[in-house]
Amino acid sequence: MSRIRSAVTAVDRRSFLAAAGAVGLSAGIGVAVGSGGGPGSASAAPAPTAPGPATTAAPTPTPTPTGPSAGLTTLESLATPRAGNATFRRLGDGPGWRRVVREQFASAKSGREDRRTVLSSFVQLTDLHVTDVQHPVRTEYVRSESSGAWRPHEALSVAGGVSLIERINALGTGPATGAPLAFAMTTGDNTDNNSLCELDWYLTLMSGGLVTSNSGDPLAYEGVQNSGTRMYWHPEDGAPDADKRLGYPRIEGFLEAALRPVRSPGLALPWYSTVGNHDSLASGAYSDRTGFLAEFAVGTRKLYDIPDPDAVALLARISGGETADGGALISLLRREKRRMRTVTADPRRAPFTPSQYLTAHLDSAHTGAGPVGHGYTKDNLAQATLDYTFPMGENVTGVSLDTTDHGGHFTGSVGTGQLRWLERILKEHRDGYVVLFTHHNSWTMGNKRPDPARPGEARHDGNEVVALLREHRSAVAWINGHSHRNVVLPHGSFWEISTASHIDFPQLARVVEIADNKDGTLSLFTTLIESAAPRETDFTDLSQSGLASLYRELALNAPGSRQDLAGLKDARNTELLLRRR
């Protein structure tokens, strides 16, 4: 395939990513086309009302932080493209984002900073997409029709994740209130290809230890970046390819460095885990009822290139939501055997089941800073559920809810039993506050395929979840990811906070602080953070921190990537006011 077309206009890159498995487009599928399920993007399935422009939002001067987190957030500065017209943009230090006060629900009263009591202070990570870039089920080859269907930087996802953990560990306190951070929560798509090796890498990354993000041949890379197929960036040769034509550099030793062991300190905070569609479905979208994809994942064949018409057809099937059982991909793999190349078989690439996901979290080897199970308990294992509650602080309860459509699709929904369970939690805590954590956001919960484990149970979309939360004044926030874009929406009586991913630029996480202002209002502060990696890169620096810097800069330049994922100013660093019950 000599050409790479710009993204198919009717397909959302992130959405296809979730479905295809290459996460190159990051949001829902693995290799989504377009930019993935976020506001303003095309949707591959019916969804609730998408968020429109923010209503009222007042910029306010940001006080100079003085606590331990001073200088470590995007309030002060952030990685910003340098001035110039170079095709390949380089990063450096740029000005920070000021905090925006949003008063849709309550007015900001003077003196509140002197009266307030902090109820909870924590960090949200989301869409880490820890990636096995050599996995046979990945669909990098549709890049011929959608340039964003494969990310040139994703081999460095572990190095980038370690650098994010280093930044979180350095914070210590919330930047708005100075209260000690109590925990971290990751809201899904922790892995990319639903494989056992990725699950192990993710849990080791979070809890601490040595991660070697290599599968197959322990001594050689067998992915697309040395395949000779020129629609991929080949960092270690001088021949032209699709990305070098866009200014991507030649970096001798890149692939060897990407596969080297990386040491993670693990989070110094207790941390909790929420599941996403990439953690539950093959390529983030397929139920694989026949087991074909599971068998193919551990085998000896991998497809690197397909004819353009086949790429067009596969993209259309995925964007149309016709591939829940993986049928279109399975048909392609069955008929393209002659184009496949031999790779090293690896049983660690097998998909993990929900039971294996729970068991791995409960394993003492992955406890790290705790708690054991990271929210999940033996009851979850016995009852085959991925939902739980946990204490967040004084009179504040967190709820982690699985929004994956296990029947197959990159969009989400919840079952009737889950919705009723959430309703009971809200009623039980009517005298306190409840924060909901999910992977999907309200506008990407429109798919209602039956859950194979509960075929007679109805499924419910994001609008129904919003309606339930609005009925209960205990609900103060719904925190999620999936769309890879920063969005903050008012929903009548609570705030929905959706945070950008850590695989697509600008690669952010979010600190959230909840405070009682003692004047009839609550403030929810949100502050975005980057990884600890240096903002300026050196193409010859292949150390662990150098690779983390490259991860960010390569992501900035990824062909087909959306440039609006930082979101509007009022979805970045904010103070969100609510009336106190």
Coordinates of C-alpha atoms in Angstrom, one line a residue:
M1 CA 0.0 0.0 0.0
S2 CA 1.8 3.0 -1.2
R3 CA -0.6 5.6 0.1
I4 CA -2.1 6.4 3.4
R5 CA -5.3 8.3 3.2
S6 CA -6.3 10.8 5.8
A7 CA -8.9 9.4 8.2
V8 CA -12.1 8.2 6.7
T9 CA -14.3 11.1 7.4
A10 CA -17.4 9.2 8.5
V11 CA -15.5 7.1 11.1
D12 CA -14.4 8.3 14.5
R13 CA -10.7 7.4 14.9
R14 CA -11.0 6.6 18.6
S15 CA -14.1 4.6 18.0
F16 CA -12.4 2.4 15.5
L17 CA -9.4 2.1 17.7
A18 CA -11.6 0.6 20.3
A19 CA -12.9 -1.8 17.8
A20 CA -9.8 -2.7 15.9
G21 CA -7.4 -3.4 18.5
A22 CA -4.5 -1.3 17.5
V23 CA -5.4 1.5 19.8
G24 CA -3.6 3.6 17.4
L25 CA -6.7 5.7 17.4
S26 CA -7.2 5.4 20.9
A27 CA -10.5 5.6 22.4
G28 CA -12.6 2.8 22.1
I29 CA -11.4 0.2 19.6
G30 CA -7.8 -0.5 19.4
V31 CA -7.3 1.3 16.2
A32 CA -10.2 3.5 16.0
V33 CA -10.7 5.6 12.9
G34 CA -10.9 9.2 13.4
S35 CA -10.5 10.3 17.0
G36 CA -12.6 8.2 19.1
G37 CA -16.0 8.6 20.4
G38 CA -15.5 12.0 21.8
P39 CA -17.8 15.0 21.6
G40 CA -18.1 16.3 18.1
S41 CA -16.9 13.1 16.5
A42 CA -18.8 10.7 14.3
S43 CA -20.4 7.9 16.3
A44 CA -20.3 4.3 15.2
A45 CA -23.4 3.4 17.2
P46 CA -26.5 5.3 18.5
A47 CA -25.5 7.2 21.6
P48 CA -27.0 9.7 24.1
T49 CA -26.9 13.4 23.4
A50 CA -23.4 14.5 22.8
P51 CA -22.1 17.4 24.8
G52 CA -22.3 20.8 23.3
P53 CA -20.3 23.9 24.0
A54 CA -19.9 24.8 27.7
T55 CA -22.3 27.4 29.1
T56 CA -21.1 29.9 31.6
A57 CA -17.5 29.7 32.8
A58 CA -15.5 32.5 34.4
P59 CA -11.7 32.6 34.1
T60 CA -10.1 33.5 37.4
P61 CA -6.5 34.3 38.3
T62 CA -4.8 31.2 39.6
P63 CA -3.1 31.7 43.0
T64 CA 0.5 30.7 43.0
P65 CA 0.7 27.2 44.6
T66 CA 2.9 27.0 47.6
G67 CA 2.5 23.3 48.7
P68 CA 4.5 20.2 47.7
S69 CA 2.7 20.1 44.3
A70 CA 3.9 23.6 43.3
G71 CA 5.4 23.6 39.8
L72 CA 4.2 20.0 39.1
T73 CA 0.9 20.7 37.4
T74 CA -0.4 22.3 34.2
L75 CA -1.4 25.4 36.2
E76 CA 2.2 26.5 36.0
S77 CA 3.4 25.2 32.6
L78 CA 3.0 22.3 30.2
A79 CA 4.6 20.7 27.2
T80 CA 3.9 23.0 24.2
P81 CA 5.0 22.8 20.5
R82 CA 7.8 25.3 19.8
A83 CA 7.2 28.1 17.4
G84 CA 8.1 27.3 13.8
N85 CA 6.8 25.7 10.7
A86 CA 8.7 22.4 10.9
T87 CA 6.7 19.4 9.7
F88 CA 7.8 17.4 12.8
R89 CA 7.0 19.6 15.8
R90 CA 9.3 19.7 18.8
L91 CA 8.2 20.3 22.3
G92 CA 9.3 22.7 25.0
D93 CA 8.0 24.5 28.0
G94 CA 4.8 26.5 27.5
P95 CA 2.5 28.6 29.7
G96 CA 0.1 26.8 32.0
W97 CA -3.7 26.7 31.9
R98 CA -5.5 29.0 34.4
R99 CA -8.2 27.7 36.6
V100 CA -11.7 28.3 35.4
V101 CA -14.5 28.7 38.0
R102 CA -17.8 27.3 36.8
E103 CA -21.0 28.5 38.5
Q104 CA -23.8 26.8 36.7
F105 CA -25.1 25.3 39.9
A106 CA -24.0 27.7 42.6
S107 CA -22.2 31.1 43.0
A108 CA -18.7 31.3 44.2
K109 CA -18.7 33.1 47.5
S110 CA -15.8 35.2 48.7
G111 CA -13.7 33.9 51.5
R112 CA -14.6 30.2 50.8
E113 CA -10.9 29.3 50.6
D114 CA -10.6 30.2 54.3
R115 CA -13.6 28.2 55.4
R116 CA -13.5 25.0 53.4
T117 CA -12.9 21.5 54.7
V118 CA -11.5 18.9 52.2
L119 CA -13.7 15.8 51.9
S120 CA -11.6 13.8 49.3
S121 CA -8.4 14.4 47.3
F122 CA -7.3 11.9 44.6
V123 CA -5.8 11.3 41.2
Q124 CA -7.6 9.9 38.1
L125 CA -5.6 8.0 35.5
T126 CA -7.4 6.7 32.4
D127 CA -6.8 5.0 29.1
L128 CA -3.2 4.0 29.7
H129 CA -3.5 1.4 26.9
V130 CA -0.5 -0.6 28.0
T131 CA 0.2 -2.2 24.6
D132 CA 1.8 -5.4 23.3
V133 CA 2.8 -3.9 19.9
Q134 CA 3.6 -7.4 18.5
H135 CA 0.2 -8.9 19.2
P136 CA -1.1 -10.9 16.2
V137 CA -4.8 -9.8 16.5
R138 CA -4.0 -6.1 16.1
T139 CA -5.2 -4.4 12.9
E140 CA -2.4 -2.0 12.1
Y141 CA -2.9 -2.7 8.4
V142 CA -6.0 -0.6 8.1
R143 CA -3.7 2.4 8.4
S144 CA -3.6 2.4 4.6
E145 CA -7.1 3.9 4.8
S146 CA -6.9 5.8 8.1
S147 CA -3.6 7.3 9.1
G148 CA -4.5 7.3 12.7
A149 CA -5.2 3.6 12.9
W150 CA -1.7 2.9 14.2
R151 CA 0.4 5.0 16.6
P152 CA 4.1 5.3 15.9
H153 CA 4.8 5.8 19.6
E154 CA 2.8 3.0 21.2
A155 CA 5.8 0.7 21.7
L156 CA 6.7 3.2 24.5
S157 CA 3.5 2.9 26.5
V158 CA 5.2 1.4 29.6
A159 CA 8.0 4.0 29.7
G160 CA 5.3 6.7 29.4
G161 CA 3.2 5.1 32.2
V162 CA 6.2 4.9 34.6
S163 CA 6.9 8.6 34.1
L164 CA 3.3 9.4 34.9
I165 CA 3.5 7.4 38.1
E166 CA 6.7 9.2 39.0
R167 CA 4.8 12.6 38.6
I168 CA 1.9 11.4 40.8
N169 CA 4.3 10.2 43.5
A170 CA 6.0 13.6 43.5
L171 CA 2.8 15.5 44.0
G172 CA 2.0 14.6 47.6
T173 CA -0.9 17.0 47.9
G174 CA -3.8 18.4 46.0
P175 CA -2.7 21.7 44.2
A176 CA -5.9 23.6 45.1
T177 CA -6.4 22.7 48.8
G178 CA -3.0 21.3 49.9
A179 CA -4.8 18.2 51.3
P180 CA -2.8 15.0 51.1
L181 CA -3.8 12.8 48.1
A182 CA -5.6 9.8 49.4
F183 CA -5.7 7.4 46.5
A184 CA -5.6 7.1 42.7
M185 CA -8.2 5.6 40.4
T186 CA -7.7 4.3 36.9
T187 CA -10.9 4.4 34.8
G188 CA -10.3 1.7 32.3
D189 CA -8.6 0.7 29.1
N190 CA -5.7 -0.2 31.3
T191 CA -4.6 -2.7 28.6
D192 CA -5.0 -2.5 24.9
N193 CA -5.4 -6.0 23.4
N194 CA -7.1 -7.8 26.4
S195 CA -4.0 -10.1 26.7
L196 CA -2.5 -11.8 29.7
C197 CA 0.9 -10.3 29.2
E198 CA -0.5 -6.7 29.0
L199 CA -2.5 -7.4 32.2
D200 CA 0.7 -8.4 34.0
W201 CA 2.6 -5.4 32.7
Y202 CA -0.2 -3.0 33.7
L203 CA -0.4 -4.4 37.3
T204 CA 3.3 -4.4 37.7
L205 CA 3.5 -0.8 36.4
M206 CA 0.9 0.3 39.0
S207 CA 2.2 -1.8 41.9
G208 CA 5.9 -1.6 41.2
G209 CA 8.5 -3.8 39.7
L210 CA 10.3 -4.7 36.5
V211 CA 8.3 -4.6 33.2
T212 CA 9.6 -6.1 30.0
S213 CA 7.0 -5.2 27.4
N214 CA 8.1 -7.8 24.9
S215 CA 6.2 -10.9 23.7
G216 CA 7.0 -13.6 21.3
D217 CA 10.7 -13.9 20.5
P218 CA 12.5 -12.7 23.7
L219 CA 15.5 -11.5 21.6
A220 CA 13.9 -9.9 18.6
Y221 CA 11.1 -7.5 17.7
E222 CA 8.5 -9.0 15.4
G223 CA 6.0 -6.1 14.9
V224 CA 5.3 -3.8 12.0
Q225 CA 8.2 -1.3 12.6
N226 CA 10.9 -3.5 11.0
S227 CA 8.6 -5.3 8.6
G228 CA 9.6 -3.5 5.5
T229 CA 6.0 -2.3 4.9
R230 CA 6.5 1.4 4.3
M231 CA 3.2 2.6 5.6
Y232 CA 4.7 2.3 9.2
W233 CA 7.5 4.3 10.8
H234 CA 10.7 2.2 10.6
P235 CA 12.9 4.1 13.1
E236 CA 16.1 2.1 12.6
D237 CA 16.6 2.4 8.8
G238 CA 17.1 5.3 6.5
A239 CA 14.6 4.3 3.8
P240 CA 11.7 6.6 3.3
D241 CA 8.3 5.6 4.8
A242 CA 5.0 7.3 5.5
D243 CA 6.1 8.8 8.7
K244 CA 9.6 9.9 7.8
R245 CA 8.0 11.8 4.9
L246 CA 6.3 13.8 7.7
G247 CA 9.6 14.5 9.5
Y248 CA 9.8 11.4 11.9
P249 CA 13.5 10.8 12.7
R250 CA 15.7 7.9 12.3
I251 CA 16.6 6.6 15.8
E252 CA 19.1 3.8 15.8
G253 CA 18.5 1.3 18.6
F254 CA 14.9 2.5 19.1
L255 CA 13.2 -1.0 19.0
E256 CA 15.8 -2.6 21.2
A257 CA 15.4 0.2 23.7
A258 CA 11.6 -0.1 23.6
L259 CA 11.8 -3.8 24.5
R260 CA 14.2 -3.3 27.4
P261 CA 13.1 -3.9 30.9
V262 CA 11.6 -0.8 32.6
R263 CA 11.6 -0.3 36.4
S264 CA 8.4 1.1 37.8
P265 CA 8.4 2.5 41.4
G266 CA 4.7 1.7 41.6
L267 CA 2.1 4.2 42.9
A268 CA 3.0 5.4 46.4
L269 CA -0.8 5.9 47.0
P270 CA -3.4 3.2 47.4
W271 CA -5.0 2.7 44.0
Y272 CA -8.3 1.4 42.6
S273 CA -9.1 -0.1 39.2
T274 CA -12.1 0.3 36.9
V275 CA -12.5 -1.9 33.8
G276 CA -12.7 -0.7 30.2
N277 CA -13.8 -2.2 26.9
H278 CA -10.1 -2.9 26.0
D279 CA -9.8 -4.8 29.2
S280 CA -12.8 -7.1 28.5
L281 CA -13.1 -7.6 24.7
A282 CA -10.7 -8.7 21.9
S283 CA -9.4 -5.5 20.4
G284 CA -11.7 -3.6 22.6
A285 CA -14.8 -4.5 20.6
Y286 CA -15.2 -8.2 19.8
S287 CA -16.9 -10.9 21.9
D288 CA -15.1 -13.6 20.0
R289 CA -17.8 -16.2 20.6
T290 CA -16.1 -18.9 18.4
G291 CA -12.7 -18.5 20.1
F292 CA -11.0 -18.0 16.8
L293 CA -9.3 -14.7 17.8
A294 CA -8.1 -16.2 21.1
E295 CA -6.4 -19.0 19.2
F296 CA -5.0 -16.7 16.6
A297 CA -3.6 -14.4 19.4
V298 CA -1.2 -17.1 20.7
G299 CA -0.3 -18.5 17.4
T300 CA 2.5 -18.1 14.9
R301 CA 1.0 -15.9 12.2
K302 CA 0.6 -12.2 11.9
L303 CA -0.8 -10.0 9.1
Y304 CA 1.0 -6.7 8.3
D305 CA -0.6 -5.5 5.1
I306 CA -3.9 -6.0 3.2
P307 CA -5.3 -4.7 -0.1
D308 CA -6.8 -1.3 0.1
P309 CA -10.4 -2.5 -0.7
D310 CA -10.2 -4.9 2.2
A311 CA -9.1 -2.1 4.5
V312 CA -12.0 0.1 3.3
A313 CA -14.5 -2.8 3.9
L314 CA -13.2 -3.6 7.3
L315 CA -13.3 0.0 8.5
A316 CA -16.9 0.3 7.2
R317 CA -18.0 -2.8 9.1
I318 CA -16.4 -1.7 12.3
S319 CA -17.7 1.9 12.1
G320 CA -21.2 0.5 11.4
G321 CA -21.1 -1.6 14.5
E322 CA -21.4 -4.9 12.6
T323 CA -18.5 -6.7 14.1
A324 CA -19.5 -7.5 17.7
D325 CA -18.6 -11.2 17.2
G326 CA -15.5 -10.4 15.3
G327 CA -16.9 -11.9 12.1
A328 CA -15.5 -9.4 9.6
L329 CA -12.0 -9.6 11.1
I330 CA -12.2 -13.4 11.4
S331 CA -13.2 -13.7 7.7
L332 CA -10.3 -11.5 6.7
L333 CA -7.7 -13.5 8.7
R334 CA -9.0 -16.7 7.3
R335 CA -8.6 -15.7 3.7
E336 CA -5.3 -13.7 4.0
K337 CA -3.1 -16.6 5.2
R338 CA -0.8 -16.2 2.2
R339 CA 0.1 -12.6 3.2
M340 CA 0.9 -13.5 6.8
R341 CA 4.3 -13.8 8.2
T342 CA 5.6 -16.2 10.8
V343 CA 6.1 -14.9 14.3
T344 CA 7.0 -16.6 17.6
A345 CA 4.0 -18.2 19.4
D346 CA 3.4 -17.0 22.9
P347 CA 0.7 -18.3 25.3
R348 CA 0.9 -15.0 27.3
R349 CA -0.9 -13.3 24.5
A350 CA -4.1 -15.2 25.3
P351 CA -7.1 -13.0 26.2
F352 CA -7.9 -12.8 29.9
T353 CA -11.4 -13.5 31.2
P354 CA -13.2 -11.3 33.8
S355 CA -12.3 -14.0 36.4
Q356 CA -8.7 -13.9 35.5
Y357 CA -8.8 -10.1 35.6
L358 CA -10.2 -10.2 39.2
T359 CA -7.7 -13.0 40.2
A360 CA -4.8 -11.0 39.0
H361 CA -5.9 -7.9 40.9
L362 CA -6.3 -10.0 44.1
D363 CA -2.8 -11.6 43.7
S364 CA -0.6 -10.4 46.6
A365 CA 2.2 -9.9 44.1
H366 CA 0.3 -6.9 42.7
T367 CA -0.9 -5.3 46.0
G368 CA 1.7 -2.5 46.0
A369 CA 0.5 0.3 48.1
G370 CA -2.9 -1.5 48.4
P371 CA -5.6 -2.1 49.0
V372 CA -5.6 -5.9 48.3
G373 CA -7.6 -6.3 45.1
H374 CA -7.6 -2.6 44.3
G375 CA -11.3 -2.4 45.0
Y376 CA -12.2 -5.8 43.8
T377 CA -12.9 -8.5 46.4
K378 CA -13.4 -12.3 46.7
D379 CA -17.1 -11.5 46.5
N380 CA -16.6 -10.1 43.0
L381 CA -14.9 -13.3 42.1
A382 CA -17.6 -15.5 43.5
Q383 CA -20.4 -13.5 42.0
A384 CA -18.7 -12.8 38.7
T385 CA -19.2 -9.0 39.0
L386 CA -16.8 -6.1 38.3
D387 CA -18.7 -3.5 40.3
Y388 CA -17.8 -2.3 43.8
T389 CA -17.9 0.6 46.3
F390 CA -15.1 2.0 48.4
P391 CA -14.6 4.9 50.9
M392 CA -13.1 8.1 49.5
G393 CA -13.0 10.3 52.5
E394 CA -15.3 11.8 55.1
N395 CA -18.9 10.8 54.2
V396 CA -17.9 10.3 50.5
T397 CA -18.4 6.9 48.8
G398 CA -16.9 5.9 45.5
V399 CA -18.7 3.5 43.1
S400 CA -16.8 1.7 40.3
L401 CA -19.2 0.4 37.6
D402 CA -18.4 -1.8 34.6
T403 CA -19.9 -0.2 31.5
T404 CA -18.5 -2.7 28.9
D405 CA -20.9 -4.3 26.5
H406 CA -19.8 -7.9 26.9
G407 CA -21.9 -8.9 23.9
G408 CA -19.3 -7.0 21.8
H409 CA -18.8 -3.3 20.9
F410 CA -16.6 -0.4 21.8
T411 CA -19.4 1.7 23.1
G412 CA -21.0 1.0 26.5
S413 CA -24.1 0.4 28.6
V414 CA -25.1 -1.1 31.9
G415 CA -27.5 -3.9 32.7
T416 CA -30.7 -3.6 34.7
G417 CA -29.2 -5.3 37.7
Q418 CA -26.3 -2.8 37.7
L419 CA -28.6 0.2 37.4
R420 CA -30.7 -1.1 40.3
W421 CA -27.6 -1.8 42.4
L422 CA -26.4 1.8 41.7
E423 CA -29.8 3.1 42.8
R424 CA -29.6 1.2 46.1
I425 CA -26.1 2.7 46.7
L426 CA -27.3 6.2 46.1
K427 CA -30.2 5.7 48.5
E428 CA -28.1 4.1 51.2
H429 CA -25.8 7.2 51.1
R430 CA -28.5 9.8 50.9
D431 CA -26.9 11.6 53.8
G432 CA -23.5 11.6 52.3
Y433 CA -21.9 12.1 48.9
V434 CA -21.4 9.6 46.0
V435 CA -18.9 9.7 43.2
L436 CA -19.4 7.4 40.2
F437 CA -16.4 6.0 38.3
T438 CA -16.8 4.3 34.9
H439 CA -14.8 3.9 31.7
H440 CA -17.4 5.1 29.3
N441 CA -19.0 8.6 29.4
S442 CA -22.6 9.4 29.0
W443 CA -22.5 10.1 25.3
T444 CA -20.7 6.9 24.4
M445 CA -23.1 4.6 26.2
G446 CA -25.6 3.9 23.4
N447 CA -25.2 0.3 22.6
K448 CA -27.7 -2.2 24.1
R449 CA -26.6 -5.6 22.8
P450 CA -27.5 -8.3 25.4
D451 CA -24.8 -9.5 27.7
P452 CA -24.2 -13.2 26.8
A453 CA -24.1 -14.1 30.5
R454 CA -27.5 -12.4 31.1
P455 CA -29.4 -12.8 27.7
G456 CA -32.8 -11.8 29.2
E457 CA -31.6 -8.6 30.9
A458 CA -32.1 -5.2 29.3
R459 CA -29.3 -2.8 28.8
H460 CA -29.4 0.9 29.6
D461 CA -27.7 3.9 28.0
G462 CA -25.9 7.0 29.3
N463 CA -29.0 9.1 29.4
E464 CA -30.6 6.7 31.8
V465 CA -27.6 6.8 34.1
V466 CA -27.7 10.6 34.0
A467 CA -31.4 10.5 34.9
L468 CA -30.8 8.2 37.8
L469 CA -27.9 10.3 39.2
R470 CA -30.0 13.5 38.9
E471 CA -32.7 11.8 41.1
H472 CA -30.4 11.5 44.0
R473 CA -28.8 14.6 45.6
S474 CA -26.0 12.4 47.0
A475 CA -24.5 12.1 43.5
V476 CA -21.9 14.9 43.1
A477 CA -19.7 13.6 40.2
W478 CA -19.4 11.1 37.5
I479 CA -15.8 10.6 36.5
N480 CA -14.8 8.6 33.4
G481 CA -12.6 8.4 30.3
H482 CA -12.9 6.5 26.9
S483 CA -13.2 9.5 24.6
H484 CA -9.5 10.5 25.2
R485 CA -10.6 14.1 25.5
N486 CA -11.1 16.5 28.4
V487 CA -14.8 17.3 28.8
V488 CA -16.7 18.7 31.9
L489 CA -20.5 18.7 31.7
P490 CA -23.1 20.0 34.1
H491 CA -26.0 17.7 34.5
G492 CA -28.5 19.6 36.6
S493 CA -27.3 18.5 40.0
F494 CA -23.9 16.9 39.4
W495 CA -20.8 17.2 37.2
E496 CA -19.6 14.7 34.7
I497 CA -15.8 14.9 34.4
S498 CA -14.2 13.0 31.5
T499 CA -10.4 13.0 31.2
A500 CA -8.0 12.7 28.3
S501 CA -6.0 9.5 27.8
H502 CA -2.4 8.8 28.6
I503 CA -1.6 7.5 25.1
D504 CA -2.7 10.3 22.9
F505 CA -1.1 13.8 23.2
P506 CA -1.3 15.7 25.5
Q507 CA -1.1 12.6 27.7
L508 CA -2.8 13.8 30.9
A509 CA -4.1 12.6 34.2
R510 CA -6.3 14.6 36.6
V511 CA -6.2 15.5 40.3
V512 CA -9.7 15.9 41.8
E513 CA -10.3 17.6 45.2
I514 CA -13.7 17.8 46.8
A515 CA -14.2 20.4 49.4
D516 CA -17.1 21.7 51.6
N517 CA -17.0 25.5 51.5
K518 CA -19.1 25.8 54.7
D519 CA -21.3 28.3 53.0
G520 CA -23.9 26.0 51.4
T521 CA -21.7 25.0 48.5
L522 CA -19.2 22.3 47.5
S523 CA -16.2 22.9 45.2
L524 CA -14.8 20.2 43.0
F525 CA -11.3 21.2 41.9
T526 CA -9.9 19.5 38.8
T527 CA -6.2 20.0 37.9
L528 CA -4.5 18.3 35.0
I529 CA -1.0 16.8 35.2
E530 CA 1.6 15.5 32.7
S531 CA 4.2 12.9 33.2
A532 CA 7.5 13.7 34.8
A533 CA 9.4 13.2 31.5
P534 CA 11.5 16.1 30.2
R535 CA 9.6 18.2 27.7
E536 CA 12.5 18.6 25.3
T537 CA 13.7 15.4 23.6
D538 CA 17.0 14.1 22.5
F539 CA 16.8 11.5 19.8
T540 CA 20.0 9.9 21.1
D541 CA 18.8 9.6 24.6
L542 CA 17.2 6.1 24.9
S543 CA 17.3 6.0 28.7
Q544 CA 14.0 5.3 30.5
S545 CA 13.3 9.0 30.9
G546 CA 14.4 9.7 27.4
L547 CA 12.0 7.2 26.0
A548 CA 9.2 8.7 28.1
S549 CA 10.0 12.1 26.5
L550 CA 9.9 10.6 23.0
Y551 CA 6.6 9.0 23.9
R552 CA 5.1 12.4 24.3
E553 CA 6.7 14.1 21.3
L554 CA 6.0 11.2 18.9
A555 CA 2.4 11.3 20.1
L556 CA 2.1 15.0 19.3
N557 CA 3.2 14.2 15.7
A558 CA 1.2 11.0 15.2
P559 CA -0.6 11.2 11.8
G560 CA -4.3 11.4 12.0
S561 CA -4.4 12.3 15.7
R562 CA -6.9 14.9 16.9
Q563 CA -5.5 18.2 18.1
D564 CA -8.4 19.1 20.4
L565 CA -8.0 16.4 23.0
A566 CA -7.0 18.9 25.7
G567 CA -10.6 20.1 25.5
L568 CA -12.0 23.5 26.1
K569 CA -10.5 25.8 28.8
D570 CA -13.4 25.1 31.1
A571 CA -12.7 21.3 30.9
R572 CA -9.1 21.5 32.1
N573 CA -8.2 23.2 35.4
T574 CA -11.4 24.1 37.0
E575 CA -13.4 24.8 40.2
L576 CA -16.8 23.3 39.8
L577 CA -19.4 24.7 42.2
L578 CA -22.4 22.7 43.6
R579 CA -25.0 23.5 46.1
R580 CA -24.5 21.5 49.3
R581 CA -27.5 19.5 50.4

